[in-house]
PDB file of C-alpha atoms in Angstrom:
ATOM      1  CA  UNK A   1       9.469 -24.618  63.923  1.00 42.00           C
ATOM      2  CA  UNK A   2       7.773 -23.402  60.702  1.00 40.00           C
ATOM      3  CA  UNK A   3       4.835 -21.497  62.702  1.00 44.00           C
ATOM      4  CA  UNK A   4       6.968 -19.911  65.246  1.00 43.00           C
ATOM      5  CA  UNK A   5      10.244 -17.795  65.962  1.00 43.00           C
ATOM      6  CA  UNK A   6      11.691 -15.228  68.052  1.00 40.00           C
ATOM      7  CA  UNK A   7      10.862 -11.367  67.541  1.00 41.00           C
ATOM      8  CA  UNK A   8      14.677 -10.712  67.085  1.00 42.00           C
ATOM      9  CA  UNK A   9      14.999 -13.545  64.557  1.00 38.00           C
ATOM     10  CA  UNK A  10      12.035 -12.039  62.362  1.00 40.00           C
ATOM     11  CA  UNK A  11      13.681  -8.616  62.314  1.00 39.00           C
ATOM     12  CA  UNK A  12      17.043 -10.065  61.530  1.00 40.00           C
ATOM     13  CA  UNK A  13      16.486 -12.873  59.104  1.00 36.00           C
ATOM     14  CA  UNK A  14      13.664 -11.982  57.283  1.00 40.00           C
ATOM     15  CA  UNK A  15      14.495 -12.452  53.357  1.00 43.00           C
ATOM     16  CA  UNK A  16      12.735 -10.987  50.570  1.00 39.00           C
ATOM     17  CA  UNK A  17      13.733 -13.881  48.174  1.00 38.00           C
ATOM     18  CA  UNK A  18      11.873 -16.509  50.797  1.00 38.00           C
ATOM     19  CA  UNK A  19       8.485 -17.860  50.708  1.00 39.00           C
ATOM     20  CA  UNK A  20       8.411 -18.165  54.653  1.00 38.00           C
ATOM     21  CA  UNK A  21       8.820 -15.383  57.096  1.00 40.00           C
ATOM     22  CA  UNK A  22       9.273 -15.798  60.733  1.00 37.00           C
ATOM     23  CA  UNK A  23       6.810 -13.730  62.856  1.00 38.00           C
ATOM     24  CA  UNK A  24       7.128 -12.729  66.381  1.00 40.00           C
ATOM     25  CA  UNK A  25       5.428 -15.300  68.746  1.00 40.00           C
ATOM     26  CA  UNK A  26       6.089 -17.443  71.833  1.00 40.00           C
ATOM     27  CA  UNK A  27       7.886 -20.616  71.171  1.00 39.00           C
ATOM     28  CA  UNK A  28       8.141 -23.264  73.944  1.00 38.00           C
ATOM     29  CA  UNK A  29      10.545 -25.312  71.911  1.00 39.00           C
ATOM     30  CA  UNK A  30      13.044 -22.474  72.203  1.00 39.00           C
ATOM     31  CA  UNK A  31      12.368 -20.717  75.328  1.00 40.00           C
ATOM     32  CA  UNK A  32      14.510 -21.869  78.164  1.00 39.00           C
ATOM     33  CA  UNK A  33      12.737 -23.492  81.330  1.00 43.00           C
ATOM     34  CA  UNK A  34      13.724 -22.641  85.105  1.00 42.00           C
ATOM     35  CA  UNK A  35      16.568 -24.757  86.285  1.00 41.00           C
ATOM     36  CA  UNK A  36      16.962 -26.162  89.600  1.00 43.00           C
ATOM     37  CA  UNK A  37      19.631 -24.592  91.884  1.00 45.00           C
ATOM     38  CA  UNK A  38      21.398 -27.817  92.603  1.00 45.00           C
ATOM     39  CA  UNK A  39      21.500 -28.840  89.004  1.00 47.00           C
ATOM     40  CA  UNK A  40      24.671 -27.139  87.731  1.00 48.00           C
ATOM     41  CA  UNK A  41      25.030 -29.237  84.564  1.00 44.00           C
ATOM     42  CA  UNK A  42      21.189 -28.622  83.501  1.00 44.00           C
ATOM     43  CA  UNK A  43      21.991 -24.883  83.925  1.00 47.00           C
ATOM     44  CA  UNK A  44      24.832 -25.104  81.591  1.00 48.00           C
ATOM     45  CA  UNK A  45      23.064 -27.197  79.071  1.00 47.00           C
ATOM     46  CA  UNK A  46      20.233 -24.638  79.161  1.00 49.00           C
ATOM     47  CA  UNK A  47      22.326 -21.951  78.646  1.00 48.00           C
ATOM     48  CA  UNK A  48      24.163 -23.604  75.806  1.00 46.00           C
ATOM     49  CA  UNK A  49      20.559 -24.299  74.338  1.00 45.00           C
ATOM     50  CA  UNK A  50      19.734 -20.694  74.573  1.00 52.00           C
ATOM     51  CA  UNK A  51      22.903 -19.804  72.713  1.00 47.00           C
ATOM     52  CA  UNK A  52      22.129 -22.201  69.933  1.00 48.00           C
ATOM     53  CA  UNK A  53      18.502 -21.360  69.648  1.00 48.00           C
ATOM     54  CA  UNK A  54      19.185 -18.574  66.882  1.00 47.00           C
ATOM     55  CA  UNK A  55      21.405 -21.140  65.019  1.00 48.00           C
ATOM     56  CA  UNK A  56      18.342 -23.485  65.117  1.00 48.00           C
ATOM     57  CA  UNK A  57      15.950 -21.062  63.764  1.00 45.00           C
ATOM     58  CA  UNK A  58      18.328 -20.092  60.990  1.00 43.00           C
ATOM     59  CA  UNK A  59      18.607 -23.543  60.187  1.00 45.00           C
ATOM     60  CA  UNK A  60      15.012 -23.943  59.986  1.00 40.00           C
ATOM     61  CA  UNK A  61      14.504 -20.855  57.925  1.00 41.00           C
ATOM     62  CA  UNK A  62      17.018 -22.160  55.228  1.00 43.00           C
ATOM     63  CA  UNK A  63      15.915 -25.831  55.020  1.00 41.00           C
ATOM     64  CA  UNK A  64      11.992 -25.711  55.576  1.00 44.00           C
ATOM     65  CA  UNK A  65      11.444 -22.481  53.233  1.00 40.00           C
ATOM     66  CA  UNK A  66      12.930 -22.689  49.744  1.00 42.00           C
ATOM     67  CA  UNK A  67      13.732 -19.412  47.883  1.00 42.00           C
ATOM     68  CA  UNK A  68      10.828 -18.018  45.503  1.00 42.00           C
ATOM     69  CA  UNK A  69      11.283 -18.215  41.864  1.00 41.00           C
ATOM     70  CA  UNK A  70      11.768 -14.456  41.563  1.00 40.00           C
ATOM     71  CA  UNK A  71      12.379 -13.223  38.189  1.00 38.00           C
ATOM     72  CA  UNK A  72      15.528 -11.034  38.303  1.00 38.00           C
ATOM     73  CA  UNK A  73      15.152  -7.265  37.430  1.00 36.00           C
ATOM     74  CA  UNK A  74      17.871  -6.245  34.971  1.00 35.00           C
ATOM     75  CA  UNK A  75      19.360  -2.750  35.472  1.00 35.00           C
ATOM     76  CA  UNK A  76      18.187  -0.158  32.889  1.00 33.00           C
ATOM     77  CA  UNK A  77      20.525  -0.243  29.864  1.00 31.00           C
ATOM     78  CA  UNK A  78      20.909   2.362  27.084  1.00 32.00           C
ATOM     79  CA  UNK A  79      19.336   1.743  23.979  1.00 30.00           C
ATOM     80  CA  UNK A  80      21.272  -0.083  21.117  1.00 32.00           C
ATOM     81  CA  UNK A  81      20.888  -0.087  17.465  1.00 32.00           C
ATOM     82  CA  UNK A  82      19.028  -2.963  15.916  1.00 32.00           C
ATOM     83  CA  UNK A  83      21.026  -5.668  14.082  1.00 32.00           C
ATOM     84  CA  UNK A  84      22.047  -5.440  10.361  1.00 31.00           C
ATOM     85  CA  UNK A  85      18.904  -7.324   9.381  1.00 30.00           C
ATOM     86  CA  UNK A  86      16.522  -5.079  11.314  1.00 29.00           C
ATOM     87  CA  UNK A  87      18.369  -1.865  10.113  1.00 27.00           C
ATOM     88  CA  UNK A  88      17.965  -2.848   6.567  1.00 29.00           C
ATOM     89  CA  UNK A  89      14.429  -3.737   6.955  1.00 30.00           C
ATOM     90  CA  UNK A  90      13.675  -0.253   8.743  1.00 31.00           C
ATOM     91  CA  UNK A  91      15.531   1.581   6.079  1.00 36.00           C
ATOM     92  CA  UNK A  92      14.275   0.136   2.899  1.00 35.00           C
ATOM     93  CA  UNK A  93      10.625   1.427   2.350  1.00 36.00           C
ATOM     94  CA  UNK A  94       8.538  -0.966   0.137  1.00 35.00           C
ATOM     95  CA  UNK A  95       9.306   0.247  -3.457  1.00 41.00           C
ATOM     96  CA  UNK A  96       8.099  -2.550  -5.399  1.00 49.00           C
ATOM     97  CA  UNK A  97       5.487  -5.242  -4.646  1.00 52.00           C
ATOM     98  CA  UNK A  98       5.925  -8.953  -5.400  1.00 58.00           C
ATOM     99  CA  UNK A  99       5.597  -9.998  -9.194  1.00 60.00           C
ATOM    100  CA  UNK A 100       2.160 -11.088 -10.103  1.00 56.00           C
ATOM    101  CA  UNK A 101       3.255 -14.564 -10.656  1.00 55.00           C
ATOM    102  CA  UNK A 102       4.604 -14.888  -7.153  1.00 58.00           C
ATOM    103  CA  UNK A 103       1.189 -13.976  -5.772  1.00 70.00           C
ATOM    104  CA  UNK A 104      -0.400 -17.390  -6.882  1.00 79.00           C
ATOM    105  CA  UNK A 105      -3.850 -15.559  -7.412  1.00 86.00           C
ATOM    106  CA  UNK A 106      -6.110 -16.330 -10.093  1.00 92.00           C
ATOM    107  CA  UNK A 107      -6.647 -13.914 -12.809  1.00 93.00           C
ATOM    108  CA  UNK A 108      -9.209 -11.485 -12.052  1.00 92.00           C
ATOM    109  CA  UNK A 109      -8.333 -11.281  -8.357  1.00 93.00           C
ATOM    110  CA  UNK A 110      -8.379  -8.110  -6.606  1.00 93.00           C
ATOM    111  CA  UNK A 111      -5.331  -7.634  -4.939  1.00 93.00           C
ATOM    112  CA  UNK A 112      -4.652  -4.762  -2.439  1.00 93.00           C
ATOM    113  CA  UNK A 113      -1.000  -3.491  -3.408  1.00 91.00           C
ATOM    114  CA  UNK A 114       1.084  -2.664  -0.247  1.00 92.00           C
ATOM    115  CA  UNK A 115       3.056  -0.348  -2.185  1.00 88.00           C
ATOM    116  CA  UNK A 116       0.456   2.278  -2.874  1.00 88.00           C
ATOM    117  CA  UNK A 117      -2.535   0.866  -0.648  1.00 90.00           C
ATOM    118  CA  UNK A 118      -4.788   0.257  -3.678  1.00 91.00           C
ATOM    119  CA  UNK A 119      -6.901  -2.606  -5.113  1.00 93.00           C
ATOM    120  CA  UNK A 120      -5.506  -3.796  -8.191  1.00 95.00           C
ATOM    121  CA  UNK A 121      -6.628  -6.226 -10.664  1.00 95.00           C
ATOM    122  CA  UNK A 122      -4.461  -9.334 -11.436  1.00 95.00           C
ATOM    123  CA  UNK A 123      -4.260  -9.711 -15.213  1.00 95.00           C
ATOM    124  CA  UNK A 124      -3.117 -12.899 -17.352  1.00 94.00           C
ATOM    125  CA  UNK A 125      -0.264 -11.036 -19.043  1.00 94.00           C
ATOM    126  CA  UNK A 126       0.153  -7.661 -17.562  1.00 95.00           C
ATOM    127  CA  UNK A 127       3.724  -7.465 -19.414  1.00 94.00           C
ATOM    128  CA  UNK A 128       2.149  -7.256 -22.639  1.00 96.00           C
ATOM    129  CA  UNK A 129      -1.058  -5.214 -21.798  1.00 97.00           C
ATOM    130  CA  UNK A 130      -1.576  -1.495 -22.695  1.00 98.00           C
ATOM    131  CA  UNK A 131      -3.875   0.291 -20.175  1.00 98.00           C
ATOM    132  CA  UNK A 132      -6.479   2.843 -22.023  1.00 98.00           C
ATOM    133  CA  UNK A 133      -8.155   5.190 -20.047  1.00 98.00           C
ATOM    134  CA  UNK A 134     -10.998   6.992 -22.083  1.00 98.00           C
ATOM    135  CA  UNK A 135     -14.462   8.220 -22.346  1.00 98.00           C
ATOM    136  CA  UNK A 136     -17.491   7.103 -24.581  1.00 97.00           C
ATOM    137  CA  UNK A 137     -15.231   7.110 -27.803  1.00 98.00           C
ATOM    138  CA  UNK A 138     -13.037   4.390 -26.203  1.00 97.00           C
ATOM    139  CA  UNK A 139     -15.633   2.434 -24.722  1.00 94.00           C
ATOM    140  CA  UNK A 140     -17.253   0.116 -27.013  1.00 92.00           C
ATOM    141  CA  UNK A 141     -15.667  -3.319 -27.831  1.00 92.00           C
ATOM    142  CA  UNK A 142     -13.464  -2.825 -30.864  1.00 95.00           C
ATOM    143  CA  UNK A 143     -13.619   1.313 -30.654  1.00 98.00           C
ATOM    144  CA  UNK A 144     -11.145   2.962 -32.764  1.00 98.00           C
ATOM    145  CA  UNK A 145      -8.866   3.562 -29.875  1.00 98.00           C
ATOM    146  CA  UNK A 146      -8.890   0.013 -29.013  1.00 98.00           C
ATOM    147  CA  UNK A 147      -8.433  -1.199 -32.555  1.00 98.00           C
ATOM    148  CA  UNK A 148      -5.363   1.331 -33.064  1.00 98.00           C
ATOM    149  CA  UNK A 149      -3.615   0.162 -29.841  1.00 98.00           C
ATOM    150  CA  UNK A 150      -4.333  -3.548 -30.241  1.00 98.00           C
ATOM    151  CA  UNK A 151      -2.690  -3.293 -33.719  1.00 98.00           C
ATOM    152  CA  UNK A 152       0.564  -2.635 -32.150  1.00 97.00           C
ATOM    153  CA  UNK A 153       0.662  -5.965 -30.465  1.00 97.00           C
ATOM    154  CA  UNK A 154      -0.861  -5.283 -27.139  1.00 97.00           C
ATOM    155  CA  UNK A 155      -3.667  -6.752 -25.218  1.00 97.00           C
ATOM    156  CA  UNK A 156      -6.023  -4.035 -23.791  1.00 97.00           C
ATOM    157  CA  UNK A 157      -7.399  -3.241 -20.145  1.00 98.00           C
ATOM    158  CA  UNK A 158      -9.662  -0.403 -20.679  1.00 98.00           C
ATOM    159  CA  UNK A 159     -11.162   1.769 -17.620  1.00 97.00           C
ATOM    160  CA  UNK A 160     -13.178   4.852 -17.986  1.00 95.00           C
ATOM    161  CA  UNK A 161     -16.820   5.732 -18.708  1.00 96.00           C
ATOM    162  CA  UNK A 162     -18.743   7.890 -21.022  1.00 96.00           C
ATOM    163  CA  UNK A 163     -19.374  11.257 -20.015  1.00 97.00           C
ATOM    164  CA  UNK A 164     -16.356  11.772 -18.189  1.00 98.00           C
ATOM    165  CA  UNK A 165     -13.139  13.490 -18.917  1.00 98.00           C
ATOM    166  CA  UNK A 166     -10.125  15.451 -17.408  1.00 98.00           C
ATOM    167  CA  UNK A 167     -12.894  17.616 -15.651  1.00 98.00           C
ATOM    168  CA  UNK A 168     -16.167  16.105 -16.648  1.00 98.00           C
ATOM    169  CA  UNK A 169     -18.061  13.653 -14.730  1.00 96.00           C
ATOM    170  CA  UNK A 170     -21.294  11.857 -15.317  1.00 94.00           C
ATOM    171  CA  UNK A 171     -23.022  11.436 -12.012  1.00 89.00           C
ATOM    172  CA  UNK A 172     -21.962   7.832 -11.821  1.00 92.00           C
ATOM    173  CA  UNK A 173     -18.225   8.176 -11.541  1.00 93.00           C
ATOM    174  CA  UNK A 174     -15.669  11.194 -11.255  1.00 94.00           C
ATOM    175  CA  UNK A 175     -13.583  12.637 -13.662  1.00 97.00           C
ATOM    176  CA  UNK A 176     -10.421  10.973 -14.701  1.00 98.00           C
ATOM    177  CA  UNK A 177      -8.123  11.796 -11.708  1.00 97.00           C
ATOM    178  CA  UNK A 178     -11.124  11.551  -9.311  1.00 97.00           C
ATOM    179  CA  UNK A 179     -12.041   8.322 -10.379  1.00 96.00           C
ATOM    180  CA  UNK A 180      -8.601   7.228 -10.226  1.00 95.00           C
ATOM    181  CA  UNK A 181      -8.159   8.416  -6.490  1.00 93.00           C
ATOM    182  CA  UNK A 182     -11.463   7.172  -5.378  1.00 92.00           C
ATOM    183  CA  UNK A 183     -11.049   3.710  -7.076  1.00 92.00           C
ATOM    184  CA  UNK A 184     -14.032   3.900  -9.124  1.00 93.00           C
ATOM    185  CA  UNK A 185     -12.116   2.023 -11.827  1.00 92.00           C
ATOM    186  CA  UNK A 186      -9.503  -0.542 -11.142  1.00 95.00           C
ATOM    187  CA  UNK A 187      -5.988  -0.434 -12.768  1.00 96.00           C
ATOM    188  CA  UNK A 188      -3.968  -3.467 -13.185  1.00 97.00           C
ATOM    189  CA  UNK A 189      -1.286  -5.062 -10.560  1.00 96.00           C
ATOM    190  CA  UNK A 190       2.035  -5.284 -12.139  1.00 94.00           C
ATOM    191  CA  UNK A 191       3.740  -3.254 -14.696  1.00 94.00           C
ATOM    192  CA  UNK A 192       2.136  -2.465 -17.937  1.00 97.00           C
ATOM    193  CA  UNK A 193       4.391  -1.202 -20.508  1.00 97.00           C
ATOM    194  CA  UNK A 194       2.124   1.778 -22.072  1.00 98.00           C
ATOM    195  CA  UNK A 195      -0.707   3.714 -20.574  1.00 98.00           C
ATOM    196  CA  UNK A 196      -2.754   5.934 -23.103  1.00 98.00           C
ATOM    197  CA  UNK A 197      -5.037   8.689 -21.939  1.00 98.00           C
ATOM    198  CA  UNK A 198      -7.755   9.617 -24.659  1.00 98.00           C
ATOM    199  CA  UNK A 199     -10.584  12.220 -24.385  1.00 98.00           C
ATOM    200  CA  UNK A 200     -11.588  15.701 -23.945  1.00 98.00           C
ATOM    201  CA  UNK A 201     -14.898  15.758 -25.747  1.00 98.00           C
ATOM    202  CA  UNK A 202     -16.998  15.742 -22.734  1.00 98.00           C
ATOM    203  CA  UNK A 203     -14.862  18.568 -20.982  1.00 98.00           C
ATOM    204  CA  UNK A 204     -15.617  20.682 -24.271  1.00 98.00           C
ATOM    205  CA  UNK A 205     -19.264  20.141 -24.131  1.00 97.00           C
ATOM    206  CA  UNK A 206     -19.358  20.794 -20.489  1.00 96.00           C
ATOM    207  CA  UNK A 207     -17.768  24.047 -20.818  1.00 96.00           C
ATOM    208  CA  UNK A 208     -14.583  23.136 -18.702  1.00 98.00           C
ATOM    209  CA  UNK A 209     -11.934  25.998 -18.840  1.00 98.00           C
ATOM    210  CA  UNK A 210      -8.243  25.705 -20.083  1.00 98.00           C
ATOM    211  CA  UNK A 211      -7.125  26.126 -16.718  1.00 98.00           C
ATOM    212  CA  UNK A 212      -9.306  23.254 -15.093  1.00 98.00           C
ATOM    213  CA  UNK A 213      -8.390  21.043 -17.863  1.00 98.00           C
ATOM    214  CA  UNK A 214      -4.734  21.669 -17.940  1.00 98.00           C
ATOM    215  CA  UNK A 215      -4.877  21.261 -13.861  1.00 98.00           C
ATOM    216  CA  UNK A 216      -6.423  17.966 -13.656  1.00 98.00           C
ATOM    217  CA  UNK A 217      -4.468  16.592 -16.590  1.00 98.00           C
ATOM    218  CA  UNK A 218      -1.461  17.521 -14.841  1.00 98.00           C
ATOM    219  CA  UNK A 219      -2.540  15.681 -11.735  1.00 98.00           C
ATOM    220  CA  UNK A 220      -3.666  12.756 -13.724  1.00 98.00           C
ATOM    221  CA  UNK A 221      -0.203  12.264 -15.332  1.00 98.00           C
ATOM    222  CA  UNK A 222       1.754  12.774 -12.139  1.00 97.00           C
ATOM    223  CA  UNK A 223      -0.377   9.931 -10.252  1.00 97.00           C
ATOM    224  CA  UNK A 224       0.328   7.543 -13.378  1.00 97.00           C
ATOM    225  CA  UNK A 225       3.805   8.288 -13.400  1.00 97.00           C
ATOM    226  CA  UNK A 226       3.968   7.680  -9.703  1.00 96.00           C
ATOM    227  CA  UNK A 227       1.900   4.341  -9.846  1.00 95.00           C
ATOM    228  CA  UNK A 228       3.697   2.784 -13.199  1.00 96.00           C
ATOM    229  CA  UNK A 229       7.272   4.495 -13.220  1.00 96.00           C
ATOM    230  CA  UNK A 230       8.196   2.104 -15.853  1.00 95.00           C
ATOM    231  CA  UNK A 231       5.540   2.330 -18.164  1.00 97.00           C
ATOM    232  CA  UNK A 232       5.454   4.847 -21.570  1.00 97.00           C
ATOM    233  CA  UNK A 233       2.566   7.533 -21.458  1.00 98.00           C
ATOM    234  CA  UNK A 234       0.957   8.430 -24.553  1.00 98.00           C
ATOM    235  CA  UNK A 235      -2.024  10.741 -25.109  1.00 98.00           C
ATOM    236  CA  UNK A 236      -5.017  10.912 -27.706  1.00 98.00           C
ATOM    237  CA  UNK A 237      -6.728  14.138 -28.287  1.00 98.00           C
ATOM    238  CA  UNK A 238     -10.305  15.166 -28.865  1.00 98.00           C
ATOM    239  CA  UNK A 239     -12.006  13.895 -32.093  1.00 98.00           C
ATOM    240  CA  UNK A 240     -13.576  16.658 -34.130  1.00 98.00           C
ATOM    241  CA  UNK A 241     -14.133  18.264 -37.376  1.00 97.00           C
ATOM    242  CA  UNK A 242     -11.207  20.830 -37.202  1.00 96.00           C
ATOM    243  CA  UNK A 243     -10.905  24.588 -36.619  1.00 96.00           C
ATOM    244  CA  UNK A 244     -12.147  25.355 -40.095  1.00 95.00           C
ATOM    245  CA  UNK A 245     -15.014  23.208 -40.475  1.00 95.00           C
ATOM    246  CA  UNK A 246     -16.851  23.765 -37.106  1.00 96.00           C
ATOM    247  CA  UNK A 247     -14.663  21.925 -34.850  1.00 96.00           C
ATOM    248  CA  UNK A 248     -15.053  24.627 -32.109  1.00 97.00           C
ATOM    249  CA  UNK A 249     -14.328  24.005 -28.550  1.00 98.00           C
ATOM    250  CA  UNK A 250     -13.537  20.450 -28.973  1.00 98.00           C
ATOM    251  CA  UNK A 251     -10.773  21.185 -31.537  1.00 98.00           C
ATOM    252  CA  UNK A 252      -9.631  23.824 -28.983  1.00 98.00           C
ATOM    253  CA  UNK A 253      -9.514  21.187 -26.424  1.00 98.00           C
ATOM    254  CA  UNK A 254      -7.724  18.839 -28.634  1.00 98.00           C
ATOM    255  CA  UNK A 255      -4.737  21.656 -29.188  1.00 98.00           C
ATOM    256  CA  UNK A 256      -4.524  22.278 -25.205  1.00 98.00           C
ATOM    257  CA  UNK A 257      -3.923  18.542 -24.541  1.00 98.00           C
ATOM    258  CA  UNK A 258      -1.310  18.565 -27.438  1.00 98.00           C
ATOM    259  CA  UNK A 259       0.436  21.468 -25.432  1.00 98.00           C
ATOM    260  CA  UNK A 260       0.397  19.840 -21.975  1.00 98.00           C
ATOM    261  CA  UNK A 261       1.721  16.569 -23.513  1.00 98.00           C
ATOM    262  CA  UNK A 262       4.594  18.067 -25.235  1.00 98.00           C
ATOM    263  CA  UNK A 263       5.267  19.855 -21.944  1.00 97.00           C
ATOM    264  CA  UNK A 264       5.610  16.604 -20.379  1.00 97.00           C
ATOM    265  CA  UNK A 265       7.450  15.009 -23.408  1.00 97.00           C
ATOM    266  CA  UNK A 266       4.659  12.382 -23.661  1.00 97.00           C
ATOM    267  CA  UNK A 267       3.780  11.282 -27.327  1.00 98.00           C
ATOM    268  CA  UNK A 268       0.644  12.757 -28.527  1.00 98.00           C
ATOM    269  CA  UNK A 269      -1.868  12.014 -31.074  1.00 98.00           C
ATOM    270  CA  UNK A 270      -4.038  14.960 -32.333  1.00 98.00           C
ATOM    271  CA  UNK A 271      -7.453  14.286 -33.627  1.00 98.00           C
ATOM    272  CA  UNK A 272      -8.823  17.592 -33.690  1.00 98.00           C
ATOM    273  CA  UNK A 273      -9.685  17.449 -37.391  1.00 98.00           C
ATOM    274  CA  UNK A 274      -9.830  13.854 -38.240  1.00 98.00           C
ATOM    275  CA  UNK A 275     -13.457  13.821 -38.935  1.00 98.00           C
ATOM    276  CA  UNK A 276     -12.718  16.012 -41.887  1.00 97.00           C
ATOM    277  CA  UNK A 277      -9.335  14.959 -42.592  1.00 97.00           C
ATOM    278  CA  UNK A 278     -10.034  11.309 -43.041  1.00 98.00           C
ATOM    279  CA  UNK A 279     -13.484  11.847 -44.501  1.00 97.00           C
ATOM    280  CA  UNK A 280     -15.172  10.288 -41.638  1.00 98.00           C
ATOM    281  CA  UNK A 281     -18.203  12.461 -41.016  1.00 97.00           C
ATOM    282  CA  UNK A 282     -20.439  10.047 -42.760  1.00 97.00           C
ATOM    283  CA  UNK A 283     -19.152   7.452 -40.521  1.00 98.00           C
ATOM    284  CA  UNK A 284     -20.793   9.093 -37.673  1.00 97.00           C
ATOM    285  CA  UNK A 285     -24.123   7.670 -36.006  1.00 96.00           C
ATOM    286  CA  UNK A 286     -24.885  10.690 -33.799  1.00 95.00           C
ATOM    287  CA  UNK A 287     -22.704  13.434 -34.526  1.00 92.00           C
ATOM    288  CA  UNK A 288     -20.102  12.566 -31.961  1.00 95.00           C
ATOM    289  CA  UNK A 289     -19.863   8.779 -32.055  1.00 97.00           C
ATOM    290  CA  UNK A 290     -18.836   6.516 -34.598  1.00 98.00           C
ATOM    291  CA  UNK A 291     -20.535   3.574 -36.490  1.00 97.00           C
ATOM    292  CA  UNK A 292     -18.456   0.478 -36.954  1.00 97.00           C
ATOM    293  CA  UNK A 293     -17.275   1.694 -40.159  1.00 97.00           C
ATOM    294  CA  UNK A 294     -15.881   4.676 -38.682  1.00 98.00           C
ATOM    295  CA  UNK A 295     -14.249   2.697 -35.833  1.00 98.00           C
ATOM    296  CA  UNK A 296     -12.397   0.574 -38.136  1.00 98.00           C
ATOM    297  CA  UNK A 297     -11.445   3.695 -40.328  1.00 98.00           C
ATOM    298  CA  UNK A 298      -9.966   5.602 -37.540  1.00 98.00           C
ATOM    299  CA  UNK A 299      -8.399   2.716 -35.810  1.00 98.00           C
ATOM    300  CA  UNK A 300      -6.246   1.970 -38.833  1.00 98.00           C
ATOM    301  CA  UNK A 301      -5.162   5.651 -38.771  1.00 98.00           C
ATOM    302  CA  UNK A 302      -4.395   5.467 -35.182  1.00 98.00           C
ATOM    303  CA  UNK A 303      -2.469   2.630 -35.261  1.00 98.00           C
ATOM    304  CA  UNK A 304      -0.271   4.112 -38.341  1.00 98.00           C
ATOM    305  CA  UNK A 305       0.335   7.324 -36.062  1.00 98.00           C
ATOM    306  CA  UNK A 306       1.415   5.377 -32.660  1.00 98.00           C
ATOM    307  CA  UNK A 307       3.621   3.328 -34.766  1.00 98.00           C
ATOM    308  CA  UNK A 308       5.318   6.483 -36.130  1.00 98.00           C
ATOM    309  CA  UNK A 309       5.684   7.559 -32.628  1.00 98.00           C
ATOM    310  CA  UNK A 310       7.668   4.347 -31.803  1.00 97.00           C
ATOM    311  CA  UNK A 311       5.030   2.813 -29.521  1.00 97.00           C
ATOM    312  CA  UNK A 312       4.924  -0.633 -31.337  1.00 96.00           C
ATOM    313  CA  UNK A 313       5.241  -3.533 -28.577  1.00 93.00           C
ATOM    314  CA  UNK A 314       8.036  -5.861 -28.617  1.00 80.00           C
ATOM    315  CA  UNK A 315       6.893  -9.391 -28.446  1.00 76.00           C
ATOM    316  CA  UNK A 316       9.663 -10.319 -25.987  1.00 68.00           C
ATOM    317  CA  UNK A 317       8.715  -7.885 -23.119  1.00 55.00           C
ATOM    318  CA  UNK A 318       5.686  -6.047 -24.347  1.00 63.00           C
ATOM    319  CA  UNK A 319       7.508  -2.742 -23.814  1.00 67.00           C
ATOM    320  CA  UNK A 320       7.162  -0.050 -26.484  1.00 75.00           C
ATOM    321  CA  UNK A 321      10.270  -0.336 -29.125  1.00 66.00           C
ATOM    322  CA  UNK A 322      12.355   2.471 -29.019  1.00 60.00           C
TER     323      UNK A 322
END
């Protein structure tokens, strides 16, 4: 029965949900045989059998061939809005990354912050750490900028390099804004309470124009504000002898940086005449950089200036006192 069927049954009873199809073929089990003229009962029986043949084929079709496991095809529907949880996730951009303690990363690890897609350094205590961006004046351990900031109660994270500035680069790394954007030096992960930018001496020696210095300083300040919106910013100017004592371009750059800081309402410590004002010329080791005695002298002065500006750290949070 499963291998045969009548042509009319094939066309009438094929079903797309069935694993079996009835194909046109001769079937001796269904076809009627000739009946002798004298046997009326046999003729009636054969006629009845012919009438029942389609029903028998249907029974074979339904019993012998089970339905195929067809996956229902849903009708197209209109798009629907996501549920509340999906809506909240989609509508809320990542504004802050997890707190450093929740990362469970060892101190000194680099972490790619999803909030800004930049590698950042995991510090032991970022809440009490000030970031210092500077040039060769700030780079030596216990330099006068480092001593002055540390005296306010902060730990320090120092980035930058000698020979660089707002415009100046040294061939190994870019100027301050380029180095920041390229990742030449790494800023900390988390929320430092204070960021101090020092420099300008190399911009003076490399003859950067006022427009170049101002443009790059503006870009740097904007990037830092965006990166650390909760941090206080401060600027330290260009160490020099003063306008009336041969300070020249260095003193001019110091004054320019003071105007930029004032424009942004950022605390500024001008150092364009400190070498003469604080009798530190004798503490120079090469006409530009300080001996340890000069670092100690000017570090104490810087600490007084920053304290007067209200930037002393609060022990409870590390944030500057207001």
